[in-house]
Each structure stands twice: as C-alpha cells, then as structure tokens.
Short mmCIF file of C-alpha atoms in Angstrom, two decimals:
data_model
loop_
_atom_site.label_atom_id
_atom_site.label_comp_id
_atom_site.label_asym_id
_atom_site.label_seq_id
_atom_site.Cartn_x
_atom_site.Cartn_y
_atom_site.Cartn_z
CA MET A 1 -21.90 8.10 -14.92
CA ASN A 2 -18.33 9.03 -15.71
CA SER A 3 -15.78 6.30 -16.25
CA MET A 4 -12.13 5.92 -15.62
CA SER A 5 -10.28 6.54 -18.86
CA THR A 6 -6.60 5.99 -19.49
CA HIS A 7 -4.80 7.93 -22.19
CA PHE A 8 -1.26 8.08 -23.44
CA VAL A 9 0.02 11.65 -23.72
CA PRO A 10 3.17 11.94 -25.83
CA SER A 11 6.16 13.45 -24.07
CA ARG A 12 8.18 15.60 -26.51
CA ARG A 13 11.40 15.23 -24.54
CA MET A 14 11.08 11.56 -23.64
CA GLY A 15 9.60 10.24 -26.87
CA ILE A 16 7.35 7.87 -24.94
CA TYR A 17 3.69 7.76 -24.09
CA GLU A 18 2.92 8.32 -20.47
CA PRO A 19 -0.36 6.90 -19.11
CA ILE A 20 -2.59 9.48 -17.57
CA HIS A 21 -5.70 8.04 -15.95
CA GLN A 22 -8.63 9.69 -14.36
CA MET A 23 -10.73 7.88 -11.85
CA ALA A 24 -13.97 9.58 -10.99
CA MET A 25 -17.25 7.68 -11.03
CA TRP A 26 -16.74 4.24 -12.54
CA GLY A 27 -19.10 2.36 -14.79
CA ASP A 28 -19.02 3.01 -18.54
CA PHE A 29 -17.30 -0.27 -19.23
CA LYS A 30 -19.63 -3.30 -19.11
CA ASP A 31 -18.45 -6.68 -17.95
CA SER A 32 -19.55 -9.70 -19.96
CA ASN A 33 -21.15 -11.20 -16.86
CA CYS A 34 -23.14 -8.07 -16.12
CA ASP A 35 -26.54 -7.18 -17.53
CA ASP A 36 -26.43 -4.26 -19.99
CA THR A 37 -29.89 -3.25 -18.88
CA SER A 38 -28.78 -2.66 -15.29
CA PRO A 39 -29.25 0.86 -13.94
CA PRO A 40 -26.24 3.22 -13.85
CA LEU A 41 -23.84 2.87 -10.97
CA ILE A 42 -24.30 4.95 -7.89
CA LEU A 43 -21.15 5.04 -5.85
CA GLU A 44 -22.22 7.28 -3.02
CA ILE A 45 -22.74 5.92 0.49
CA GLU A 46 -25.47 7.75 2.32
CA GLY A 47 -25.54 8.07 6.08
CA LYS A 48 -27.57 5.34 7.69
CA LEU A 49 -27.26 6.15 11.34
CA ASP A 50 -29.04 9.44 11.94
CA ASN A 51 -31.75 7.73 13.97
CA GLN A 52 -29.21 5.84 16.05
CA SER A 53 -27.11 8.92 16.80
CA GLU A 54 -30.29 10.87 17.59
CA GLU A 55 -31.37 8.20 20.09
CA THR A 56 -27.93 8.27 21.62
CA SER A 57 -27.97 12.04 21.98
CA HIS A 58 -31.51 12.33 23.39
CA GLY A 59 -31.60 9.08 25.40
CA THR A 60 -34.58 6.79 26.02
CA VAL A 61 -36.95 6.67 28.94
CA GLY A 62 -37.17 3.39 30.81
CA PRO A 63 -37.29 1.88 34.30
CA SER A 64 -34.77 3.32 36.70
CA SER A 65 -33.41 -0.10 37.63
CA LYS A 66 -32.64 -0.95 34.00
CA TYR A 67 -31.01 2.44 33.57
CA ASP A 68 -28.87 1.90 36.67
CA GLN A 69 -27.75 -1.53 35.44
CA GLU A 70 -26.81 -0.17 32.00
CA SER A 71 -25.01 2.82 33.49
CA SER A 72 -23.05 0.54 35.83
CA ARG A 73 -22.02 -1.75 32.97
CA ARG A 74 -20.95 1.03 30.61
CA PRO A 75 -18.09 2.34 32.80
CA ASP A 76 -16.77 -1.23 33.14
CA LYS A 77 -16.83 -1.66 29.37
CA VAL A 78 -15.14 1.69 28.85
CA GLN A 79 -12.49 0.90 31.43
CA ARG A 80 -11.77 -2.45 29.80
CA ARG A 81 -11.41 -0.79 26.41
CA LEU A 82 -9.14 1.89 27.84
CA ALA A 83 -7.01 -0.75 29.54
CA GLN A 84 -6.75 -2.72 26.29
CA ASN A 85 -5.79 0.42 24.38
CA ARG A 86 -3.15 1.33 26.97
CA GLU A 87 -1.67 -2.16 26.85
CA ALA A 88 -1.63 -2.15 23.03
CA ALA A 89 0.02 1.28 23.02
CA ARG A 90 2.63 0.12 25.53
CA LYS A 91 3.49 -2.93 23.45
CA SER A 92 3.63 -0.78 20.32
CA ARG A 93 6.08 1.63 21.96
CA LEU A 94 8.30 -1.27 23.00
CA ARG A 95 8.26 -2.73 19.50
CA LYS A 96 9.06 0.66 17.99
CA LYS A 97 11.94 1.17 20.39
CA ALA A 98 13.39 -2.27 19.59
CA TYR A 99 12.94 -1.73 15.85
CA VAL A 100 14.61 1.68 15.92
CA GLN A 101 17.50 0.25 17.91
CA GLN A 102 17.84 -2.57 15.37
CA LEU A 103 17.92 -0.11 12.49
CA GLU A 104 20.50 2.03 14.22
CA ASN A 105 22.70 -1.00 14.82
CA SER A 106 22.34 -2.03 11.16
CA LYS A 107 23.24 1.47 10.03
CA ILE A 108 26.35 1.45 12.19
CA LYS A 109 27.40 -1.90 10.72
CA LEU A 110 26.89 -0.61 7.18
CA LEU A 111 28.93 2.50 7.91
CA GLN A 112 31.72 0.35 9.35
CA LEU A 113 31.65 -1.87 6.27
CA GLU A 114 31.83 1.15 3.97
CA GLN A 115 34.83 2.48 5.91
CA GLU A 116 36.58 -0.87 5.62
CA LEU A 117 36.00 -0.91 1.86
CA ASP A 118 37.39 2.62 1.55
CA ARG A 119 40.51 1.62 3.46
CA ALA A 120 40.91 -1.44 1.24
CA ARG A 121 40.72 0.72 -1.89
CA GLN A 122 43.33 3.08 -0.53
CA GLN A 123 45.67 0.19 0.25
CA GLY A 124 45.20 -1.34 -3.18
CA LEU A 125 43.67 -4.50 -1.76
CA TYR A 126 40.19 -4.08 -3.27
CA ALA A 127 39.76 -5.86 -6.58
CA GLY A 128 36.12 -5.54 -7.46
CA GLY A 129 34.71 -7.21 -10.53
CA GLY A 130 32.65 -4.22 -11.54
CA LEU A 131 33.05 -0.49 -11.96
CA ASP A 132 35.44 1.27 -9.60
CA THR A 133 33.28 4.29 -8.82
CA SER A 134 36.06 6.02 -6.90
CA GLN A 135 37.80 6.75 -10.18
CA LEU A 136 34.70 8.54 -11.45
CA GLY A 137 34.64 10.92 -8.50
CA TYR A 138 31.74 9.41 -6.58
CA SER A 139 31.04 6.46 -4.32
CA GLU A 140 27.88 4.69 -3.26
CA THR A 141 26.72 5.88 0.15
CA ILE A 142 23.74 5.25 2.38
CA ASN A 143 20.77 7.36 1.33
CA PRO A 144 19.36 9.05 4.46
CA ALA A 145 15.91 9.36 2.83
CA ILE A 146 15.75 5.60 2.23
CA THR A 147 16.91 4.88 5.80
CA ALA A 148 14.12 7.14 7.05
CA PHE A 149 11.61 5.40 4.77
CA GLU A 150 12.58 1.97 6.10
CA MET A 151 12.03 3.16 9.65
CA GLU A 152 8.72 4.81 8.78
CA TYR A 153 7.53 1.74 6.92
CA GLY A 154 8.42 -0.48 9.88
CA HIS A 155 6.31 1.77 12.11
CA TRP A 156 3.55 1.70 9.49
CA VAL A 157 3.41 -2.10 9.58
CA GLU A 158 3.26 -2.09 13.39
CA GLU A 159 0.41 0.41 13.38
CA GLN A 160 -1.31 -1.61 10.67
CA ASN A 161 -1.24 -4.72 12.85
CA ILE A 162 -2.78 -2.75 15.73
CA LYS A 163 -5.50 -1.34 13.45
CA ILE A 164 -6.31 -4.82 12.15
CA SER A 165 -6.68 -6.11 15.72
CA ASP A 166 -8.90 -3.15 16.68
CA LEU A 167 -11.05 -3.63 13.58
CA ARG A 168 -11.47 -7.34 14.26
CA ASN A 169 -12.49 -6.67 17.88
CA ALA A 170 -14.96 -4.01 16.75
CA LEU A 171 -16.61 -6.38 14.27
CA GLN A 172 -16.76 -9.21 16.78
CA SER A 173 -18.27 -6.98 19.49
CA ASN A 174 -20.92 -5.86 16.98
CA VAL A 175 -20.47 -2.11 17.56
CA GLY A 176 -22.74 0.34 15.78
CA ASP A 177 -22.12 1.54 12.25
CA MET A 178 -21.28 5.04 13.43
CA GLU A 179 -18.40 3.80 15.57
CA LEU A 180 -17.38 1.30 12.90
CA SER A 181 -17.14 4.03 10.27
CA VAL A 182 -14.42 5.68 12.38
CA PHE A 183 -12.30 2.53 12.09
CA VAL A 184 -12.88 2.46 8.32
CA GLU A 185 -11.78 6.08 7.88
CA ARG A 186 -8.69 5.48 9.98
CA GLY A 187 -7.82 2.42 7.90
CA LEU A 188 -8.13 4.31 4.63
CA ARG A 189 -6.04 7.21 5.94
CA HIS A 190 -3.38 4.73 7.01
CA TYR A 191 -2.99 3.51 3.42
CA THR A 192 -2.91 7.12 2.22
CA ASP A 193 -0.01 7.73 4.60
CA LEU A 194 1.83 4.80 3.00
CA PHE A 195 1.38 6.22 -0.50
CA THR A 196 2.72 9.58 0.69
CA MET A 197 5.77 7.89 2.20
CA LYS A 198 6.39 5.97 -1.02
CA ALA A 199 6.20 9.14 -3.11
CA THR A 200 9.01 10.67 -1.05
CA ALA A 201 11.09 7.48 -1.27
CA ALA A 202 10.58 7.27 -5.05
CA LYS A 203 12.07 10.72 -5.49
CA ALA A 204 15.04 9.72 -3.34
CA ASP A 205 15.73 6.34 -5.02
CA VAL A 206 13.10 4.98 -7.38
CA PHE A 207 15.18 1.86 -8.09
CA TYR A 208 15.10 0.92 -4.42
CA LEU A 209 11.33 1.39 -4.23
CA MET A 210 10.74 -0.56 -7.44
CA SER A 211 12.97 -3.42 -6.28
CA GLY A 212 10.60 -4.12 -3.37
CA MET A 213 13.49 -4.75 -0.97
CA TRP A 214 11.44 -3.04 1.72
CA LYS A 215 8.85 -5.81 1.33
CA THR A 216 9.03 -9.51 2.18
CA SER A 217 9.90 -12.05 -0.50
CA ALA A 218 6.32 -13.33 -0.82
CA GLU A 219 5.02 -9.79 -1.26
CA ARG A 220 7.64 -9.15 -3.95
CA PHE A 221 6.33 -12.22 -5.81
CA PHE A 222 3.10 -10.28 -6.46
CA PHE A 223 4.83 -6.92 -6.97
CA TRP A 224 3.61 -4.60 -9.74
CA ILE A 225 5.17 -1.13 -10.21
CA GLY A 226 6.03 -0.68 -6.55
CA GLY A 227 3.00 -2.34 -4.94
CA PHE A 228 0.00 -4.63 -5.30
CA ARG A 229 -2.08 -4.93 -8.47
CA PRO A 230 -5.55 -3.46 -7.65
CA SER A 231 -7.53 -5.79 -9.94
CA GLU A 232 -5.98 -8.89 -8.36
CA LEU A 233 -6.69 -7.55 -4.89
CA LEU A 234 -10.37 -7.02 -5.75
CA LYS A 235 -10.52 -10.64 -6.90
CA VAL A 236 -9.06 -11.82 -3.58
CA LEU A 237 -11.35 -9.64 -1.44
CA LEU A 238 -14.67 -10.22 -3.24
CA PRO A 239 -15.51 -13.58 -1.56
CA HIS A 240 -14.95 -11.99 1.88
CA LEU A 241 -17.47 -9.20 1.21
CA GLU A 242 -20.49 -11.47 1.01
CA PRO A 243 -23.37 -11.01 1.28
CA ILE A 244 -23.54 -8.22 -1.30
CA SER A 245 -26.38 -7.07 -3.50
CA GLU A 246 -26.50 -7.57 -7.26
CA GLN A 247 -26.02 -3.84 -7.75
CA GLN A 248 -22.87 -3.90 -5.61
CA ARG A 249 -21.58 -6.94 -7.49
CA PHE A 250 -22.18 -5.12 -10.78
CA GLU A 251 -20.29 -2.05 -9.58
CA ILE A 252 -17.35 -4.10 -8.29
CA CYS A 253 -17.35 -5.93 -11.61
CA ASN A 254 -17.00 -2.63 -13.48
CA LEU A 255 -14.41 -1.35 -11.00
CA ARG A 256 -12.19 -4.36 -11.54
CA GLN A 257 -12.51 -4.12 -15.33
CA ASN A 258 -11.46 -0.47 -15.28
CA CYS A 259 -8.54 -1.31 -12.99
CA GLN A 260 -7.33 -3.93 -15.44
CA GLN A 261 -7.45 -1.46 -18.32
CA ALA A 262 -5.49 1.13 -16.35
CA GLU A 263 -2.95 -1.51 -15.27
CA ASP A 264 -2.47 -2.63 -18.88
CA ALA A 265 -1.84 0.95 -19.95
CA LEU A 266 0.74 1.50 -17.22
CA SER A 267 2.43 -1.82 -17.99
CA GLN A 268 2.72 -0.90 -21.66
CA GLY A 269 4.22 2.44 -20.70
CA MET A 270 6.74 0.69 -18.43
CA GLU A 271 7.75 -1.67 -21.24
CA LYS A 272 8.28 1.30 -23.56
CA LEU A 273 10.39 3.02 -20.91
CA HIS A 274 12.54 -0.13 -20.51
CA ASN A 275 13.32 -0.11 -24.22
CA ILE A 276 14.16 3.61 -24.23
CA VAL A 277 16.51 3.36 -21.25
CA ALA A 278 18.24 0.30 -22.75
CA GLU A 279 18.77 2.17 -26.01
CA ALA A 280 20.12 5.21 -24.16
CA ILE A 281 22.64 3.13 -22.21
CA GLY A 282 23.73 1.16 -25.27
CA ALA A 283 24.14 4.22 -27.51
CA GLY A 284 27.55 4.92 -29.00
CA ARG A 285 30.45 2.49 -29.11
CA LEU A 286 30.78 -0.13 -26.42
CA GLY A 287 34.23 -0.81 -25.05
CA GLU A 288 35.53 2.76 -25.16
CA GLY A 289 35.39 3.15 -21.38
CA ASN A 290 33.90 6.65 -21.38
CA TYR A 291 30.18 6.11 -21.02
CA LEU A 292 29.16 8.94 -18.70
CA PRO A 293 27.20 10.70 -21.50
CA GLN A 294 25.08 7.55 -21.99
CA ILE A 295 24.52 7.21 -18.24
CA SER A 296 23.46 10.87 -18.00
CA ALA A 297 20.98 10.40 -20.86
CA ALA A 298 19.52 7.29 -19.17
CA ILE A 299 19.09 9.17 -15.90
CA GLU A 300 17.03 11.83 -17.68
CA LYS A 301 14.80 9.13 -19.15
CA LEU A 302 14.33 7.54 -15.73
CA GLU A 303 12.62 10.65 -14.40
CA ALA A 304 9.48 9.17 -15.96
CA LEU A 305 9.81 6.10 -13.72
CA VAL A 306 8.99 8.19 -10.66
CA ARG A 307 5.79 9.34 -12.37
CA PHE A 308 4.84 5.75 -13.23
CA VAL A 309 5.16 4.75 -9.57
CA GLY A 310 3.06 7.75 -8.55
CA GLN A 311 0.35 6.85 -11.06
CA ALA A 312 0.30 3.22 -9.93
CA ASP A 313 -0.11 4.31 -6.29
CA HIS A 314 -2.83 6.75 -7.34
CA LEU A 315 -4.67 3.84 -8.97
CA ARG A 316 -4.32 1.79 -5.78
CA GLN A 317 -5.56 4.64 -3.60
CA GLU A 318 -8.54 5.41 -5.84
CA THR A 319 -9.48 1.73 -5.93
CA LEU A 320 -9.63 1.61 -2.12
CA GLN A 321 -11.71 4.80 -2.05
CA GLN A 322 -14.13 3.56 -4.72
CA ILE A 323 -14.68 0.15 -3.14
CA SER A 324 -15.40 1.84 0.20
CA ARG A 325 -18.10 3.91 -1.51
CA ILE A 326 -19.68 0.89 -3.14
CA LEU A 327 -19.88 -1.05 0.11
CA GLU A 328 -21.85 -0.30 3.24
CA THR A 329 -19.98 0.55 6.42
CA ARG A 330 -19.88 -2.97 7.85
CA GLN A 331 -18.93 -4.45 4.48
CA ALA A 332 -16.14 -1.91 4.06
CA ALA A 333 -14.83 -2.80 7.53
CA ARG A 334 -14.76 -6.49 6.60
CA GLY A 335 -12.97 -5.60 3.37
CA LEU A 336 -10.25 -3.64 5.18
CA LEU A 337 -9.87 -6.46 7.69
CA ALA A 338 -9.54 -9.02 4.87
CA LEU A 339 -6.96 -6.82 3.10
CA GLY A 340 -4.89 -6.43 6.25
CA GLU A 341 -4.97 -10.14 7.04
CA TYR A 342 -4.06 -10.99 3.44
CA LEU A 343 -0.89 -8.87 3.71
CA GLN A 344 -0.13 -10.42 7.10
CA ARG A 345 -0.40 -13.90 5.58
CA LEU A 346 2.06 -12.94 2.82
CA ARG A 347 4.57 -11.78 5.42
CA ALA A 348 4.03 -15.00 7.41
CA LEU A 349 4.55 -17.03 4.22
CA SER A 350 7.89 -15.32 3.68
CA SER A 351 8.99 -16.03 7.24
CA LEU A 352 8.00 -19.70 7.13
CA TRP A 353 9.50 -20.20 3.68
CA SER A 354 12.88 -18.77 4.69
CA SER A 355 12.99 -20.83 7.90
CA ARG A 356 11.82 -24.12 6.36
CA PRO A 357 14.16 -27.11 6.73
CA VAL A 358 16.02 -27.81 3.50
CA GLU A 359 17.31 -31.29 2.80
CA PRO A 360 20.90 -31.43 1.60
CA THR A 361 21.32 -32.35 -2.03
#
C-alpha cells in the first residue's frame, strides 16, 4: 500500500524548502502500538446495501392489511419530514437575512469610520503612532473579497448547524445505510466548500485568514496554519467511533501518524518562512525612513504563505476523505456528527467565556 510522503522541494527564488505531500493510500508507517504482522491496510469501502435497495425496488409480498397499514404510515412520515425540512429552511432564511443585514450595517459603520479618519488627516488632527500610509500613496481600505468571505462563512456555519441536526435525527431514527450515506456525502462536500472558500480568501488576504479573526476565540486557541490540526482532531474523534474493529483501529493509527509527520514538515517550513521574511524586512539600514524596497522583497517571500495554507487545507481534506473510507457508513456518520458538535462546543465556549462575570480587581 502506498503511503503519504512529505518532501521538501527547494525553491530557487525563495531559498526555502516547501513541503509537498502526497496522500494516497496510507499505511507504510507503523505505529508502536500496532502489530507489524498485521495485514496491509485496505481503505476502500464496499457497498453493503445492494440487497436492501433491491428489496426496496422490487417490494415484498405480504398480507394486504399489513401493506395498507404501512402505506398509510409512510405518507404521514414523509409529510412530517417535509414539514420539518420546510420549517428548518424557513428559519435558515430568516437567520441568513438577519446576518446579511448585520454585515451590511457593520460595513456601513466601517466606511463611515474610514471617512472620518480621512477628514481628520486632511484637517491635520490625526496623530497616529504608526506609519502614515497616506504619505506613501496608499491607504488601508476594506477588502471586498474578505467581506464576501465573512458573509459566505457565516452562511456556511448556519448550513453546518442544519446538517448536524439532520444527521443527528437520521441516526436517532435508525434510517438505512443507503439513506445515511447521502448525509455523509453532503457533510464531506460541505467541508470541501469551506476549503474552496478559504483558498479564495487566502489569495485576497492571507494575513487575515491566518489570523483566524473569522473564527471564535476558542477556535483560534487550537489554530494551526489557518485551521484545525488533523492529527489532534483524529485523537478527539476516535472515542466517538466505537465500536471499531482492530483493523480499523490499526488504519486510523497509521493515518494519525502520517498526519503528524506532514504537520511537522509544514510547521518546519512555516518557521523557515518566518525567518526569511524577518530577514527581508530587516535588511539594509534601519532608521533611514525609506524601506519600501524591503517591504516589496518581503511581499514576494510571502507568496509562499498562500501555498502553505493551501497545503494545510489539502491535508485536512484528505484526512476527512481517508477516515470516511476506513469507517463504515454508520461510523462515518457518527464521526461527522462528533466533528460538527465539537466545533459547536468551541463556539459555545467562546461565547460563555466572553460573557462570564468578571470580578473587579
């Protein structure tokens, strides 16, 4: 079985080593807790519901009274589900409308503040302690791409909460694996949408994305290169996947070990990039006042930061895909539910922490 390998490829222009990782079929690395004599990993999930779908398509022959009772109950169940979906969609539309209105109001306030600062500069009343960017021919403005990302991410969180609720109801109602697999695929695609959004935002303002200001404070506490650390997430989710077979445990063990190695490689690359950017900014004499050449050189070096964020998100996405292949459908659904609730708890922690009563000193 192929393994995930992480290499550093030297960049002639940058003078740094950029981590390039490939994640295909995991398993060459052995964990100390795993048996070396175990069979190779098989990460493919085969279909388990052909018989069930065949019975559904062909139907079964039984007493007419039983068939009438089942047929009378099914429309009621369908109607209840449709009503629940309509109500959830209505509430989602209301939340979206309120959120968009809030963002628009915030944008208007920011624009008004920027105009007031511009008027203060013109009147000579603004005495900032830092760099007066107006003298350099540019000023800091609101990035439309980042504003759009904040709105899209707010919608993403709302949809995520709805998907978590739907997934929980599906597991509690004990639906079939075929229907449950639809929820799993939707959940995975939802995370893929997030990574696509982040890639666009990173190109617009990678510093903003790396700062985690679009996340809550508790989520930023666990931040790693623009998101969660995959190996830590596997550690959190593993207890919620039980019961699992020894083979599945072995494969998850190898998956986490490979994630840690890829994370270490990316972290080392980030540390190297920090040093290079610091050297570029500090080049030449300090105190001369003309440092635009150093800033321009640092900006060129920071192009690699966008690639680091993309590689970290690729590692996160591949980890979700691989764990879904290791697990069976119902296990994968429980894993996605546990992941969603874990992120919800972090957001709740931030809210409760910020609103906690603080005793005066």
